[in-house]
Amino acid sequence: MILVTGATGTVGRPLVDLLLAHGAKVRAVTRAPSAAALPDAVQVVEGDPALADDALDEVTALLLNPRALGRSADPQAVGTAAARLLDLARDRGATRVVTLSALNVDHDAAEQPSRLRGEYNKEVEAAAVASGLAWTALRSGYYAVNTITSWAAQIRAGDVVRGAHAGSTWAPLHERDLAAVAAHALLTDDLAGRRPVLTGPRSLTQPQMVAQIGAAIGRPLRFQEVPPEAAEQGMLRSGMPEALARGFLTLQARSYLQHDLVTGEVEQILGRPGLTFAQWADEHADAFRSR
Ligand SMILES: NC(=O)c1ccc[n+]([C@@H]2O[C@H](COP(=O)([O-])OP(=O)(O)OC[C@H]3O[C@@H](n4cnc5c(N)ncnc54)[C@H](OP(=O)(O)O)[C@@H]3O)[C@@H](O)[C@H]2O)c1
């Protein structure tokens, strides 16, 4: 039995499908079981975010999503909660844990927007390493799905996407590739004791990413660079907390032309090319179309 936390999320949902396709039994954790709409073959349990003891019955491997462990102002509390869950799981017979983490997990906190939001990848990763289970920490870069949060509203409203640092680059990672690596780590010993750094197959500037979304939806989209202060104001107007907006812009400023951020680890692990951003944009075109 494989326990998936964050099972309704960006990574968790495709992971559940992949595990089922491999013939694994899956128990999925969600705060809202009745709304989760998971496949019938999945055992759904409520976690809010603490789990009842019996959620660990027969569990041999766990996927820990730090976001699904709940937000807190106290990183140590989240690390302690993760350690307690893993102790219990180990005592019940689990042998493997895989955590979602981030490639910037050792960087300054100001460059980790997720940390500013109360998600503690570093503490959860440390709990996995100390757990006595065979552990894998998936240190990912920028998820392709972030473009929906950042740009979908602007794209629905017109053909121009305004943002800072046009030349900064990301290698957007398709969530299905990350889920496939997670499934591999949960089902085999190949990645035990490793922290693979996962990126998409190609580094792209923001204008290139916007153009690829335009191709997917059949519109001539273009990126217009604005000063970071103007971009920050836009983020604040859309409801983003100030610390998060600043963190994201700092991260973006530092990502200028870092073409070395294409690591090729997804391809090495899966033995096939990584999914491209163009393919991701085709699959998610509806998220950018006017309703
Ligand atoms: N976005 C990126 O570019 C990026 C890059 C590297 C690493 N990461 C890391 O990836 C992880 C996030 O993964 P993801 O994108 O798959 O997560 P996600 O889709 O945002 O969330 C996964 C699930 O967690 C539950 N959840 C959300 N907020 C919660 C909260 N406050 N308390 C309890 N449960 C909550 C929700 O499920 P229910 O509503 O069903 O309970 C949600 O479907 C984080 O550790 C993040 O730092 C992200």
mmCIF file of C-alpha atoms and ligand atoms in Angstrom:
data_model
loop_
_atom_site.group_PDB
_atom_site.id
_atom_site.type_symbol
_atom_site.label_atom_id
_atom_site.label_comp_id
_atom_site.label_asym_id
_atom_site.label_seq_id
_atom_site.Cartn_x
_atom_site.Cartn_y
_atom_site.Cartn_z
ATOM 1 C CA MET A 1 0.000 0.000 0.000
ATOM 2 C CA ILE A 2 1.403 3.403 -0.967
ATOM 3 C CA LEU A 3 0.253 6.466 0.957
ATOM 4 C CA VAL A 4 0.119 9.668 -1.104
ATOM 5 C CA THR A 5 -0.211 13.003 0.717
ATOM 6 C CA GLY A 6 -1.327 15.968 -1.390
ATOM 7 C CA ALA A 7 -3.047 13.377 -3.604
ATOM 8 C CA THR A 8 -5.455 15.818 -5.274
ATOM 9 C CA GLY A 9 -2.662 18.240 -6.178
ATOM 10 C CA THR A 10 -0.455 19.064 -9.139
ATOM 11 C CA VAL A 11 1.958 16.192 -8.551
ATOM 12 C CA GLY A 12 -0.210 13.918 -6.394
ATOM 13 C CA ARG A 13 -3.046 13.476 -8.886
ATOM 14 C CA PRO A 14 -0.946 12.186 -11.822
ATOM 15 C CA LEU A 15 1.112 10.148 -9.331
ATOM 16 C CA VAL A 16 -2.028 8.334 -8.129
ATOM 17 C CA ASP A 17 -2.852 7.386 -11.744
ATOM 18 C CA LEU A 18 0.696 6.170 -12.427
ATOM 19 C CA LEU A 19 0.813 4.060 -9.262
ATOM 20 C CA LEU A 20 -2.539 2.448 -10.114
ATOM 21 C CA ALA A 21 -1.288 1.776 -13.654
ATOM 22 C CA HIS A 22 1.693 -0.060 -12.110
ATOM 23 C CA GLY A 23 -0.742 -2.232 -10.138
ATOM 24 C CA ALA A 24 0.031 -0.634 -6.759
ATOM 25 C CA LYS A 25 -2.557 -0.212 -4.023
ATOM 26 C CA VAL A 26 -2.962 3.485 -3.229
ATOM 27 C CA ARG A 27 -4.265 5.321 -0.171
ATOM 28 C CA ALA A 28 -4.800 9.017 -0.874
ATOM 29 C CA VAL A 29 -4.850 11.775 1.744
ATOM 30 C CA THR A 30 -7.065 14.822 1.272
ATOM 31 C CA ARG A 31 -8.743 17.386 3.511
ATOM 32 C CA ALA A 32 -11.974 16.986 1.526
ATOM 33 C CA PRO A 33 -12.677 13.310 0.676
ATOM 34 C CA SER A 34 -16.129 14.006 -0.784
ATOM 35 C CA ALA A 35 -14.751 16.540 -3.268
ATOM 36 C CA ALA A 36 -11.570 14.657 -4.142
ATOM 37 C CA ALA A 37 -12.945 12.820 -7.224
ATOM 38 C CA LEU A 38 -10.176 10.219 -7.106
ATOM 39 C CA PRO A 39 -10.448 6.906 -9.033
ATOM 40 C CA ASP A 40 -12.639 4.225 -7.402
ATOM 41 C CA ALA A 41 -9.637 1.928 -6.872
ATOM 42 C CA VAL A 42 -8.087 4.443 -4.448
ATOM 43 C CA GLN A 43 -8.690 4.312 -0.687
ATOM 44 C CA VAL A 44 -9.369 7.898 0.322
ATOM 45 C CA VAL A 45 -8.600 9.088 3.861
ATOM 46 C CA GLU A 46 -9.130 12.448 5.473
ATOM 47 C CA GLY A 47 -6.046 14.299 6.732
ATOM 48 C CA ASP A 48 -6.366 17.773 8.173
ATOM 49 C CA PRO A 49 -3.343 17.652 7.908
ATOM 50 C CA ALA A 50 -2.606 15.159 10.742
ATOM 51 C CA LEU A 51 -3.404 11.556 9.913
ATOM 52 C CA ALA A 52 -5.269 9.024 11.985
ATOM 53 C CA ASP A 53 -3.124 6.036 13.005
ATOM 54 C CA ASP A 54 -5.087 3.587 10.904
ATOM 55 C CA ALA A 55 -4.224 5.544 7.737
ATOM 56 C CA LEU A 56 -0.826 3.836 8.044
ATOM 57 C CA ASP A 57 -2.140 0.236 8.073
ATOM 58 C CA GLU A 58 -0.206 -1.892 5.536
ATOM 59 C CA VAL A 59 1.620 1.166 4.185
ATOM 60 C CA THR A 60 5.009 0.229 2.712
ATOM 61 C CA ALA A 61 5.930 3.561 1.111
ATOM 62 C CA LEU A 62 4.874 7.219 1.477
ATOM 63 C CA LEU A 63 4.944 10.337 -0.668
ATOM 64 C CA LEU A 64 5.316 13.404 1.564
ATOM 65 C CA ASN A 65 4.206 16.708 0.052
ATOM 66 C CA PRO A 66 5.380 19.481 2.429
ATOM 67 C CA ARG A 67 2.490 21.706 1.335
ATOM 68 C CA ALA A 68 -0.031 19.061 2.369
ATOM 69 C CA LEU A 69 1.521 18.840 5.838
ATOM 70 C CA GLY A 70 -0.102 22.207 6.576
ATOM 71 C CA ARG A 71 1.171 25.751 6.835
ATOM 72 C CA SER A 72 2.822 27.039 9.968
ATOM 73 C CA ALA A 73 4.938 29.958 11.081
ATOM 74 C CA ASP A 74 7.222 27.436 12.760
ATOM 75 C CA PRO A 75 9.465 25.352 10.476
ATOM 76 C CA GLN A 76 10.540 23.101 13.349
ATOM 77 C CA ALA A 77 6.915 22.201 14.136
ATOM 78 C CA VAL A 78 6.390 20.999 10.569
ATOM 79 C CA GLY A 79 9.669 19.042 10.676
ATOM 80 C CA THR A 80 8.629 17.462 13.980
ATOM 81 C CA ALA A 81 5.184 16.530 12.612
ATOM 82 C CA ALA A 82 6.807 14.915 9.571
ATOM 83 C CA ALA A 83 9.277 13.009 11.782
ATOM 84 C CA ARG A 84 6.435 11.747 14.004
ATOM 85 C CA LEU A 85 4.460 10.524 10.973
ATOM 86 C CA LEU A 86 7.527 8.732 9.576
ATOM 87 C CA ASP A 87 8.334 7.105 12.960
ATOM 88 C CA LEU A 88 4.826 5.753 13.100
ATOM 89 C CA ALA A 89 4.976 4.562 9.491
ATOM 90 C CA ARG A 90 8.313 2.798 10.080
ATOM 91 C CA ASP A 91 6.980 1.103 13.220
ATOM 92 C CA ARG A 92 3.999 -0.115 11.181
ATOM 93 C CA GLY A 93 6.283 -1.661 8.522
ATOM 94 C CA ALA A 94 6.923 1.070 5.943
ATOM 95 C CA THR A 95 10.333 0.922 4.252
ATOM 96 C CA ARG A 96 10.416 3.894 1.839
ATOM 97 C CA VAL A 97 9.651 7.614 1.866
ATOM 98 C CA VAL A 98 9.811 10.081 -1.015
ATOM 99 C CA THR A 99 9.538 13.823 -0.370
ATOM 100 C CA LEU A 100 8.782 16.643 -2.757
ATOM 101 C CA SER A 101 11.490 19.246 -2.311
ATOM 102 C CA ALA A 102 13.019 22.075 -4.322
ATOM 103 C CA LEU A 103 16.336 22.715 -6.035
ATOM 104 C CA ASN A 104 16.760 25.954 -4.070
ATOM 105 C CA VAL A 105 16.198 24.245 -0.712
ATOM 106 C CA ASP A 106 19.683 25.196 0.571
ATOM 107 C CA HIS A 107 19.509 28.801 -0.694
ATOM 108 C CA ASP A 108 18.808 31.877 1.347
ATOM 109 C CA ALA A 109 15.208 31.920 2.673
ATOM 110 C CA ALA A 110 14.539 35.199 0.791
ATOM 111 C CA GLU A 111 14.933 33.244 -2.474
ATOM 112 C CA GLN A 112 12.447 30.548 -1.505
ATOM 113 C CA PRO A 113 8.906 31.841 -2.104
ATOM 114 C CA SER A 114 7.498 28.487 -0.918
ATOM 115 C CA ARG A 115 9.178 28.969 2.463
ATOM 116 C CA LEU A 116 7.718 32.427 2.792
ATOM 117 C CA ARG A 117 4.330 30.779 2.273
ATOM 118 C CA GLY A 118 4.934 28.427 5.214
ATOM 119 C CA GLU A 119 6.098 25.311 3.344
ATOM 120 C CA TYR A 120 9.227 23.803 4.747
ATOM 121 C CA ASN A 121 10.838 21.537 2.181
ATOM 122 C CA LYS A 122 14.165 21.568 4.050
ATOM 123 C CA GLU A 123 12.715 20.379 7.369
ATOM 124 C CA VAL A 124 10.550 17.705 5.724
ATOM 125 C CA GLU A 125 13.529 16.500 3.674
ATOM 126 C CA ALA A 126 15.635 16.334 6.859
ATOM 127 C CA ALA A 127 12.903 14.320 8.617
ATOM 128 C CA ALA A 128 12.938 11.820 5.729
ATOM 129 C CA VAL A 129 16.731 11.492 5.825
ATOM 130 C CA ALA A 130 16.677 10.893 9.596
ATOM 131 C CA SER A 131 13.700 8.513 9.481
ATOM 132 C CA GLY A 132 15.527 5.205 9.122
ATOM 133 C CA LEU A 133 13.452 4.572 5.962
ATOM 134 C CA ALA A 134 14.998 4.369 2.499
ATOM 135 C CA TRP A 135 14.517 8.024 1.464
ATOM 136 C CA THR A 136 14.502 10.042 -1.758
ATOM 137 C CA ALA A 137 14.146 13.842 -1.935
ATOM 138 C CA LEU A 138 12.947 15.145 -5.308
ATOM 139 C CA ARG A 139 14.587 18.558 -5.622
ATOM 140 C CA SER A 140 12.595 20.117 -8.436
ATOM 141 C CA GLY A 141 12.881 23.392 -10.288
ATOM 142 C CA TYR A 142 10.049 25.536 -11.653
ATOM 143 C CA TYR A 143 6.796 23.635 -12.318
ATOM 144 C CA ALA A 144 5.223 24.436 -15.717
ATOM 145 C CA VAL A 145 1.873 24.787 -13.943
ATOM 146 C CA ASN A 146 3.147 27.996 -12.268
ATOM 147 C CA THR A 147 2.471 29.776 -15.571
ATOM 148 C CA ILE A 148 -1.270 29.348 -14.961
ATOM 149 C CA THR A 149 -1.072 31.193 -11.638
ATOM 150 C CA SER A 150 1.267 33.855 -13.013
ATOM 151 C CA TRP A 151 -0.225 34.535 -16.435
ATOM 152 C CA ALA A 152 -3.639 32.951 -17.123
ATOM 153 C CA ALA A 153 -5.645 35.978 -15.944
ATOM 154 C CA GLN A 154 -3.597 38.359 -18.133
ATOM 155 C CA ILE A 155 -3.842 36.027 -21.151
ATOM 156 C CA ARG A 156 -7.610 35.711 -20.803
ATOM 157 C CA ALA A 157 -7.802 39.524 -20.786
ATOM 158 C CA GLY A 158 -5.542 40.238 -23.785
ATOM 159 C CA ASP A 159 -2.507 39.314 -25.876
ATOM 160 C CA VAL A 160 0.154 41.021 -23.721
ATOM 161 C CA VAL A 161 1.705 39.444 -20.623
ATOM 162 C CA ARG A 162 3.488 41.967 -18.422
ATOM 163 C CA GLY A 163 6.216 40.902 -16.035
ATOM 164 C CA ALA A 164 9.719 41.640 -14.773
ATOM 165 C CA HIS A 165 13.087 40.212 -15.842
ATOM 166 C CA ALA A 166 12.145 39.118 -19.387
ATOM 167 C CA GLY A 167 15.476 37.378 -19.944
ATOM 168 C CA SER A 168 15.329 35.257 -16.828
ATOM 169 C CA THR A 169 15.049 31.603 -17.663
ATOM 170 C CA TRP A 170 13.322 28.548 -16.271
ATOM 171 C CA ALA A 171 13.281 24.974 -17.504
ATOM 172 C CA PRO A 172 9.590 24.262 -16.843
ATOM 173 C CA LEU A 173 8.950 20.790 -15.470
ATOM 174 C CA HIS A 174 5.843 18.879 -16.584
ATOM 175 C CA GLU A 175 4.049 17.531 -13.498
ATOM 176 C CA ARG A 176 3.627 14.138 -15.183
ATOM 177 C CA ASP A 177 7.429 13.784 -15.428
ATOM 178 C CA LEU A 178 7.830 14.657 -11.756
ATOM 179 C CA ALA A 179 5.060 12.193 -10.870
ATOM 180 C CA ALA A 180 6.767 9.497 -12.973
ATOM 181 C CA VAL A 181 10.051 10.026 -11.104
ATOM 182 C CA ALA A 182 8.154 9.908 -7.788
ATOM 183 C CA ALA A 183 6.461 6.639 -8.822
ATOM 184 C CA HIS A 184 9.868 5.168 -9.713
ATOM 185 C CA ALA A 185 11.246 6.180 -6.321
ATOM 186 C CA LEU A 186 8.221 4.733 -4.492
ATOM 187 C CA LEU A 187 8.203 1.419 -6.378
ATOM 188 C CA THR A 188 11.941 0.607 -6.683
ATOM 189 C CA ASP A 189 15.174 1.043 -4.711
ATOM 190 C CA ASP A 190 16.900 2.832 -7.624
ATOM 191 C CA LEU A 191 16.721 6.323 -6.096
ATOM 192 C CA ALA A 192 17.222 5.423 -2.414
ATOM 193 C CA GLY A 193 19.484 7.894 -0.608
ATOM 194 C CA ARG A 194 19.435 10.366 -3.520
ATOM 195 C CA ARG A 195 18.344 13.960 -4.054
ATOM 196 C CA PRO A 196 17.858 14.169 -7.829
ATOM 197 C CA VAL A 197 17.614 17.734 -9.138
ATOM 198 C CA LEU A 198 14.730 17.698 -11.610
ATOM 199 C CA THR A 199 14.122 20.223 -14.379
ATOM 200 C CA GLY A 200 12.292 20.294 -17.676
ATOM 201 C CA PRO A 201 14.244 19.446 -20.838
ATOM 202 C CA ARG A 202 14.835 23.014 -22.062
ATOM 203 C CA SER A 203 15.633 26.381 -20.550
ATOM 204 C CA LEU A 204 13.263 29.100 -21.805
ATOM 205 C CA THR A 205 13.005 32.849 -21.323
ATOM 206 C CA GLN A 206 9.627 34.246 -20.322
ATOM 207 C CA PRO A 207 8.920 35.629 -23.860
ATOM 208 C CA GLN A 208 9.614 32.124 -25.235
ATOM 209 C CA MET A 209 7.249 30.519 -22.736
ATOM 210 C CA VAL A 210 4.516 33.064 -23.471
ATOM 211 C CA ALA A 211 4.943 32.489 -27.229
ATOM 212 C CA GLN A 212 4.556 28.726 -26.731
ATOM 213 C CA ILE A 213 1.344 29.239 -24.769
ATOM 214 C CA GLY A 214 0.193 31.522 -27.631
ATOM 215 C CA ALA A 215 0.903 28.742 -30.151
ATOM 216 C CA ALA A 216 -1.121 26.308 -28.024
ATOM 217 C CA ILE A 217 -4.178 28.567 -27.882
ATOM 218 C CA GLY A 218 -3.810 30.037 -31.377
ATOM 219 C CA ARG A 219 -3.198 33.652 -30.353
ATOM 220 C CA PRO A 220 -0.195 35.985 -30.952
ATOM 221 C CA LEU A 221 0.791 36.471 -27.327
ATOM 222 C CA ARG A 222 3.812 38.577 -26.423
ATOM 223 C CA PHE A 223 5.696 39.336 -23.235
ATOM 224 C CA GLN A 224 6.249 42.953 -22.247
ATOM 225 C CA GLU A 225 8.960 43.638 -19.703
ATOM 226 C CA VAL A 226 8.049 46.053 -16.897
ATOM 227 C CA PRO A 227 10.212 47.249 -13.972
ATOM 228 C CA PRO A 228 10.249 44.859 -10.975
ATOM 229 C CA GLU A 229 8.428 47.484 -8.874
ATOM 230 C CA ALA A 230 5.512 47.529 -11.362
ATOM 231 C CA ALA A 231 5.457 43.719 -11.472
ATOM 232 C CA GLU A 232 5.372 43.633 -7.677
ATOM 233 C CA GLN A 233 2.416 46.039 -7.615
ATOM 234 C CA GLY A 234 0.565 43.760 -10.056
ATOM 235 C CA MET A 235 1.219 40.737 -7.827
ATOM 236 C CA LEU A 236 0.018 42.602 -4.745
ATOM 237 C CA ARG A 237 -3.151 43.698 -6.586
ATOM 238 C CA SER A 238 -3.825 40.049 -7.464
ATOM 239 C CA GLY A 239 -3.746 39.236 -3.741
ATOM 240 C CA MET A 240 -0.220 37.836 -3.381
ATOM 241 C CA PRO A 241 1.356 38.584 0.024
ATOM 242 C CA GLU A 242 4.211 41.119 -0.164
ATOM 243 C CA ALA A 243 6.923 38.745 1.108
ATOM 244 C CA LEU A 244 5.925 36.150 -1.464
ATOM 245 C CA ALA A 245 5.931 38.660 -4.346
ATOM 246 C CA ARG A 246 9.404 39.915 -3.308
ATOM 247 C CA GLY A 247 10.715 36.347 -2.951
ATOM 248 C CA PHE A 248 9.446 35.379 -6.378
ATOM 249 C CA LEU A 249 10.985 38.465 -8.018
ATOM 250 C CA THR A 250 14.333 37.848 -6.263
ATOM 251 C CA LEU A 251 14.317 34.263 -7.473
ATOM 252 C CA GLN A 252 13.466 35.437 -10.978
ATOM 253 C CA ALA A 253 16.245 38.059 -10.984
ATOM 254 C CA ARG A 254 18.786 35.386 -10.044
ATOM 255 C CA SER A 255 17.600 32.950 -12.702
ATOM 256 C CA TYR A 256 18.935 35.106 -15.556
ATOM 257 C CA LEU A 257 20.375 32.973 -18.321
ATOM 258 C CA GLN A 258 21.170 30.005 -16.086
ATOM 259 C CA HIS A 259 21.020 27.512 -18.911
ATOM 260 C CA ASP A 260 22.890 25.025 -16.750
ATOM 261 C CA LEU A 261 19.657 24.550 -14.811
ATOM 262 C CA VAL A 262 18.718 21.851 -17.329
ATOM 263 C CA THR A 263 20.005 18.865 -15.386
ATOM 264 C CA GLY A 264 18.864 15.936 -17.553
ATOM 265 C CA GLU A 265 18.080 13.886 -14.422
ATOM 266 C CA VAL A 266 14.448 13.266 -15.435
ATOM 267 C CA GLU A 267 15.683 11.728 -18.682
ATOM 268 C CA GLN A 268 18.347 9.619 -16.934
ATOM 269 C CA ILE A 269 15.857 8.264 -14.409
ATOM 270 C CA LEU A 270 12.979 7.618 -16.804
ATOM 271 C CA GLY A 271 15.086 6.510 -19.797
ATOM 272 C CA ARG A 272 13.091 8.739 -22.176
ATOM 273 C CA PRO A 273 13.075 12.436 -23.161
ATOM 274 C CA GLY A 274 11.443 14.857 -20.733
ATOM 275 C CA LEU A 275 8.066 16.304 -21.746
ATOM 276 C CA THR A 276 8.438 19.730 -23.351
ATOM 277 C CA PHE A 277 6.768 22.979 -22.322
ATOM 278 C CA ALA A 278 5.099 23.109 -25.762
ATOM 279 C CA GLN A 279 3.447 19.751 -25.003
ATOM 280 C CA TRP A 280 2.470 20.929 -21.518
ATOM 281 C CA ALA A 281 0.922 24.101 -23.011
ATOM 282 C CA ASP A 282 -1.083 22.050 -25.555
ATOM 283 C CA GLU A 283 -2.455 19.852 -22.759
ATOM 284 C CA HIS A 284 -3.350 22.840 -20.555
ATOM 285 C CA ALA A 285 -4.530 25.256 -23.284
ATOM 286 C CA ASP A 286 -8.016 25.512 -21.762
ATOM 287 C CA ALA A 287 -6.579 27.078 -18.602
ATOM 288 C CA PHE A 288 -5.518 30.103 -20.693
ATOM 289 C CA ARG A 289 -8.623 30.435 -22.904
ATOM 290 C CA SER A 290 -11.413 32.892 -22.156
ATOM 291 C CA ARG A 291 -14.383 31.243 -20.499
HETATM 292 N N1 LIG B 1 5.603 25.195 -7.866
HETATM 293 C C1 LIG B 1 6.886 25.009 -8.056
HETATM 294 O O1 LIG B 1 7.473 25.550 -9.001
HETATM 295 C C2 LIG B 1 7.673 24.120 -7.140
HETATM 296 C C3 LIG B 1 8.997 23.873 -7.447
HETATM 297 C C4 LIG B 1 9.735 23.045 -6.610
HETATM 298 C C5 LIG B 1 9.139 22.476 -5.494
HETATM 299 N N2 LIG B 1 7.832 22.737 -5.222
HETATM 300 C C6 LIG B 1 7.257 22.115 -4.015
HETATM 301 O O2 LIG B 1 6.200 21.207 -4.372
HETATM 302 C C7 LIG B 1 5.313 21.119 -3.252
HETATM 303 C C8 LIG B 1 3.907 21.418 -3.721
HETATM 304 O O3 LIG B 1 3.499 20.383 -4.573
HETATM 305 P P1 LIG B 1 2.150 20.498 -5.441
HETATM 306 O O4 LIG B 1 2.299 21.669 -6.354
HETATM 307 O O5 LIG B 1 1.857 19.167 -6.022
HETATM 308 O O6 LIG B 1 1.103 20.835 -4.326
HETATM 309 P P2 LIG B 1 -0.381 21.417 -4.506
HETATM 310 O O7 LIG B 1 -0.965 20.885 -5.768
HETATM 311 O O8 LIG B 1 -0.427 22.885 -4.310
HETATM 312 O O9 LIG B 1 -1.085 20.830 -3.204
HETATM 313 C C9 LIG B 1 -1.227 19.454 -3.017
HETATM 314 C C10 LIG B 1 -2.444 19.216 -2.162
HETATM 315 O O10 LIG B 1 -2.171 19.571 -0.823
HETATM 316 C C11 LIG B 1 -3.383 19.951 -0.186
HETATM 317 N N3 LIG B 1 -3.119 21.270 0.434
HETATM 318 C C12 LIG B 1 -2.913 22.449 -0.178
HETATM 319 N N4 LIG B 1 -2.719 23.436 0.728
HETATM 320 C C13 LIG B 1 -2.796 22.842 1.944
HETATM 321 C C14 LIG B 1 -2.683 23.309 3.279
HETATM 322 N N5 LIG B 1 -2.446 24.592 3.532
HETATM 323 N N6 LIG B 1 -2.833 22.431 4.283
HETATM 324 C C15 LIG B 1 -3.079 21.134 4.027
HETATM 325 N N7 LIG B 1 -3.201 20.621 2.762
HETATM 326 C C16 LIG B 1 -3.048 21.475 1.746
HETATM 327 C C17 LIG B 1 -4.457 20.032 -1.255
HETATM 328 O O11 LIG B 1 -5.214 18.831 -1.184
HETATM 329 P P3 LIG B 1 -6.679 18.752 -0.512
HETATM 330 O O12 LIG B 1 -7.349 20.071 -0.745
HETATM 331 O O13 LIG B 1 -7.304 17.614 -1.249
HETATM 332 O O14 LIG B 1 -6.420 18.468 0.923
HETATM 333 C C18 LIG B 1 -3.659 20.035 -2.545
HETATM 334 O O15 LIG B 1 -4.331 19.413 -3.617
HETATM 335 C C19 LIG B 1 5.800 22.127 -2.195
HETATM 336 O O16 LIG B 1 6.623 21.463 -1.289
HETATM 337 C C20 LIG B 1 6.588 23.104 -3.071
HETATM 338 O O17 LIG B 1 7.545 23.843 -2.333
HETATM 339 C C21 LIG B 1 7.074 23.533 -6.028
#
